[in-house]
Amino acid sequence: MAERFVTRGFGGRPRSAVGLAARIPPGQHLVTDFPVLSAGPTPRIDLATWELALSGLVRAPVKWSWPEFLALPAEEFTKDISCVTTWTKLDMRWRGVSVDTLLEHVELAPNALGLVAECHGGYTTNL
């Protein structure tokens, strides 16, 4: 019996499609600005006390100060982004430290299945 779902080698929509519409997923609409959605006002954080920590189902938690985080290797790339709120912005330029780079600094427990990000103020989201 043939498999009903692609499980390996899925590369997304072929780039040979012509026009912007071919790059926009079904149910999305194109935006030219970057919509800012927030759970509240953006707090001012003292960078002398800022930290990023990876903890939980890891052998040993790690923590970076702002200067230590800036010293990590950063990547630059251009990607389309499609939000769950139904907008898509094409050719967004990004620069930053990848999650892969951060995870190189910890040994995950075999039963670690996901990641929860928590920010200043207690807001959380899963990745």
JSON list of C-alpha atoms in Angstrom, two decimals, residues 8-9 13-14 18 23-25 35 37 61 63 66 77 85-86 91 105 112 116 119 122 126:
[
{"chain": "A", "resi": 8, "resn": "ARG", "atom": "CA", "xyz": [11.16, 12.25, 3.75]},
{"chain": "A", "resi": 9, "resn": "GLY", "atom": "CA", "xyz": [12.75, 14.70, 1.40]},
{"chain": "A", "resi": 13, "resn": "ARG", "atom": "CA", "xyz": [6.61, 24.11, -3.20]},
{"chain": "A", "resi": 14, "resn": "PRO", "atom": "CA", "xyz": [8.86, 23.97, -6.28]},
{"chain": "A", "resi": 18, "resn": "VAL", "atom": "CA", "xyz": [6.03, 31.77, -11.62]},
{"chain": "A", "resi": 23, "resn": "ARG", "atom": "CA", "xyz": [5.09, 31.57, -3.00]},
{"chain": "A", "resi": 24, "resn": "ILE", "atom": "CA", "xyz": [2.13, 32.36, -0.74]},
{"chain": "A", "resi": 25, "resn": "PRO", "atom": "CA", "xyz": [0.66, 29.36, 1.11]},
{"chain": "A", "resi": 35, "resn": "PRO", "atom": "CA", "xyz": [3.12, 43.28, 11.43]},
{"chain": "A", "resi": 37, "resn": "LEU", "atom": "CA", "xyz": [2.08, 41.53, 17.42]},
{"chain": "A", "resi": 61, "resn": "PRO", "atom": "CA", "xyz": [21.99, 23.88, 31.99]},
{"chain": "A", "resi": 63, "resn": "LYS", "atom": "CA", "xyz": [23.51, 30.46, 30.46]},
{"chain": "A", "resi": 66, "resn": "TRP", "atom": "CA", "xyz": [24.52, 39.63, 26.57]},
{"chain": "A", "resi": 77, "resn": "PHE", "atom": "CA", "xyz": [19.79, 34.45, 5.44]},
{"chain": "A", "resi": 85, "resn": "THR", "atom": "CA", "xyz": [-2.44, 34.93, 11.82]},
{"chain": "A", "resi": 86, "resn": "THR", "atom": "CA", "xyz": [-2.61, 34.47, 7.99]},
{"chain": "A", "resi": 91, "resn": "ASP", "atom": "CA", "xyz": [12.23, 37.79, 1.19]},
{"chain": "A", "resi": 105, "resn": "HIS", "atom": "CA", "xyz": [26.08, 23.69, 23.99]},
{"chain": "A", "resi": 112, "resn": "ALA", "atom": "CA", "xyz": [13.21, 15.74, 25.39]},
{"chain": "A", "resi": 116, "resn": "VAL", "atom": "CA", "xyz": [9.33, 26.13, 25.59]},
{"chain": "A", "resi": 119, "resn": "CYS", "atom": "CA", "xyz": [10.64, 35.70, 28.16]},
{"chain": "A", "resi": 122, "resn": "GLY", "atom": "CA", "xyz": [6.51, 35.36, 32.00]},
{"chain": "A", "resi": 126, "resn": "ASN", "atom": "CA", "xyz": [6.44, 26.47, 22.32]}
]
